[in-house]
Amino acid sequence: PPEHVIYYLNNTIPFMICYAIALQIQELNLFGIDYHFHELSHVEQGRAGCEFWLGYACALGVRVNVSGMSTLMDSNTGRPL
């Protein structure tokens, strides 16, 4: 695979998303996946990879649901995905 694809598989969550895509699931529900906490200045690496693969899943027609309390895909802002 191209180098940029490997980079976006940099932790277990993107692998899980890709596995779900490979299984051709119709809906993906995600809870407890946060890369940034507002009360902390520290941001964990990997958010871009998760959001890339979730966008790819959406493009394939997978319904993606992220907990409304999660910072992933800015779900905590109240804006629809």
PDB file of C-alpha atoms in Angstrom:
ATOM      1  CA  PRO A   1       0.000   0.000   0.000  1.00  0.00           C
ATOM      2  CA  PRO A   2       1.078   3.617  -0.448  1.00  0.00           C
ATOM      3  CA  GLU A   3       3.100   5.103   2.397  1.00  0.00           C
ATOM      4  CA  HIS A   4       0.345   7.556   3.426  1.00  0.00           C
ATOM      5  CA  VAL A   5      -2.083   4.680   3.956  1.00  0.00           C
ATOM      6  CA  ILE A   6       0.307   2.912   6.312  1.00  0.00           C
ATOM      7  CA  TYR A   7       0.737   6.149   8.265  1.00  0.00           C
ATOM      8  CA  TYR A   8      -2.999   6.313   8.871  1.00  0.00           C
ATOM      9  CA  LEU A   9      -2.935   2.875  10.507  1.00  0.00           C
ATOM     10  CA  ASN A  10      -0.966   4.137  13.491  1.00  0.00           C
ATOM     11  CA  ASN A  11      -3.008   2.657  16.350  1.00  0.00           C
ATOM     12  CA  THR A  12      -5.601  -0.041  16.955  1.00  0.00           C
ATOM     13  CA  ILE A  13      -8.721   2.062  16.325  1.00  0.00           C
ATOM     14  CA  PRO A  14      -8.024   2.625  12.596  1.00  0.00           C
ATOM     15  CA  PHE A  15      -7.306  -1.098  12.265  1.00  0.00           C
ATOM     16  CA  MET A  16     -10.699  -1.818  13.835  1.00  0.00           C
ATOM     17  CA  ILE A  17     -12.409   0.570  11.427  1.00  0.00           C
ATOM     18  CA  CYS A  18     -10.655  -1.011   8.428  1.00  0.00           C
ATOM     19  CA  TYR A  19     -11.611  -4.475   9.651  1.00  0.00           C
ATOM     20  CA  ALA A  20     -15.246  -3.382   9.903  1.00  0.00           C
ATOM     21  CA  ILE A  21     -15.033  -2.019   6.342  1.00  0.00           C
ATOM     22  CA  ALA A  22     -13.549  -5.320   5.143  1.00  0.00           C
ATOM     23  CA  LEU A  23     -16.443  -7.178   6.782  1.00  0.00           C
ATOM     24  CA  GLN A  24     -18.824  -4.868   4.901  1.00  0.00           C
ATOM     25  CA  ILE A  25     -20.719  -3.790   7.990  1.00  0.00           C
ATOM     26  CA  GLN A  26     -23.635  -1.395   7.513  1.00  0.00           C
ATOM     27  CA  GLU A  27     -23.317   0.618  10.731  1.00  0.00           C
ATOM     28  CA  LEU A  28     -20.442   1.476  13.041  1.00  0.00           C
ATOM     29  CA  ASN A  29     -21.044   2.771  16.586  1.00  0.00           C
ATOM     30  CA  LEU A  30     -18.063   4.304  18.382  1.00  0.00           C
ATOM     31  CA  PHE A  31     -17.780   5.117  22.075  1.00  0.00           C
ATOM     32  CA  GLY A  32     -14.849   6.121  24.271  1.00  0.00           C
ATOM     33  CA  ILE A  33     -12.546   7.207  21.458  1.00  0.00           C
ATOM     34  CA  ASP A  34     -11.112  10.588  22.420  1.00  0.00           C
ATOM     35  CA  TYR A  35      -7.824  12.087  21.315  1.00  0.00           C
ATOM     36  CA  HIS A  36      -8.277  15.449  22.992  1.00  0.00           C
ATOM     37  CA  PHE A  37      -9.674  16.396  26.368  1.00  0.00           C
ATOM     38  CA  HIS A  38     -10.659  20.032  26.844  1.00  0.00           C
ATOM     39  CA  GLU A  39      -9.346  20.186  30.394  1.00  0.00           C
ATOM     40  CA  LEU A  40      -5.902  18.990  29.262  1.00  0.00           C
ATOM     41  CA  SER A  41      -3.501  20.623  26.850  1.00  0.00           C
ATOM     42  CA  HIS A  42      -2.189  17.231  25.727  1.00  0.00           C
ATOM     43  CA  VAL A  43      -3.474  15.872  22.422  1.00  0.00           C
ATOM     44  CA  GLU A  44      -2.907  12.205  21.604  1.00  0.00           C
ATOM     45  CA  GLN A  45      -1.693  11.195  18.165  1.00  0.00           C
ATOM     46  CA  GLY A  46      -3.937   9.227  15.855  1.00  0.00           C
ATOM     47  CA  ARG A  47      -7.057  11.339  15.503  1.00  0.00           C
ATOM     48  CA  ALA A  48      -6.406  12.158  11.845  1.00  0.00           C
ATOM     49  CA  GLY A  49      -6.070   8.470  10.981  1.00  0.00           C
ATOM     50  CA  CYS A  50      -9.335   7.591  12.687  1.00  0.00           C
ATOM     51  CA  GLU A  51     -11.172  10.412  11.005  1.00  0.00           C
ATOM     52  CA  PHE A  52      -9.675   9.505   7.615  1.00  0.00           C
ATOM     53  CA  TRP A  53     -10.917   5.902   7.844  1.00  0.00           C
ATOM     54  CA  LEU A  54     -14.304   6.980   9.211  1.00  0.00           C
ATOM     55  CA  GLY A  55     -14.659   9.333   6.239  1.00  0.00           C
ATOM     56  CA  TYR A  56     -13.723   6.485   3.919  1.00  0.00           C
ATOM     57  CA  ALA A  57     -16.328   4.280   5.591  1.00  0.00           C
ATOM     58  CA  CYS A  58     -18.959   7.005   5.133  1.00  0.00           C
ATOM     59  CA  ALA A  59     -18.017   7.281   1.454  1.00  0.00           C
ATOM     60  CA  LEU A  60     -18.662   3.551   1.124  1.00  0.00           C
ATOM     61  CA  GLY A  61     -22.136   3.999   2.600  1.00  0.00           C
ATOM     62  CA  VAL A  62     -21.417   2.863   6.166  1.00  0.00           C
ATOM     63  CA  ARG A  63     -23.505   4.692   8.738  1.00  0.00           C
ATOM     64  CA  VAL A  64     -21.049   6.052  11.327  1.00  0.00           C
ATOM     65  CA  ASN A  65     -22.295   6.983  14.810  1.00  0.00           C
ATOM     66  CA  VAL A  66     -19.911   8.607  17.275  1.00  0.00           C
ATOM     67  CA  SER A  67     -20.871   9.258  20.893  1.00  0.00           C
ATOM     68  CA  GLY A  68     -22.074  12.825  21.358  1.00  0.00           C
ATOM     69  CA  MET A  69     -19.603  13.256  24.198  1.00  0.00           C
ATOM     70  CA  SER A  70     -16.594  12.291  22.092  1.00  0.00           C
ATOM     71  CA  THR A  71     -14.164  14.786  20.591  1.00  0.00           C
ATOM     72  CA  LEU A  72     -13.697  12.423  17.633  1.00  0.00           C
ATOM     73  CA  MET A  73     -15.055  14.065  14.464  1.00  0.00           C
ATOM     74  CA  ASP A  74     -16.056  16.975  16.743  1.00  0.00           C
ATOM     75  CA  SER A  75     -19.141  15.031  17.809  1.00  0.00           C
ATOM     76  CA  ASN A  76     -19.240  16.908  21.112  1.00  0.00           C
ATOM     77  CA  THR A  77     -20.051  20.154  19.289  1.00  0.00           C
ATOM     78  CA  GLY A  78     -23.579  19.015  18.482  1.00  0.00           C
ATOM     79  CA  ARG A  79     -23.130  19.340  14.744  1.00  0.00           C
ATOM     80  CA  PRO A  80     -24.252  16.301  12.733  1.00  0.00           C
ATOM     81  CA  LEU A  81     -21.589  14.140  11.142  1.00  0.00           C
TER      82      LEU A  81
END
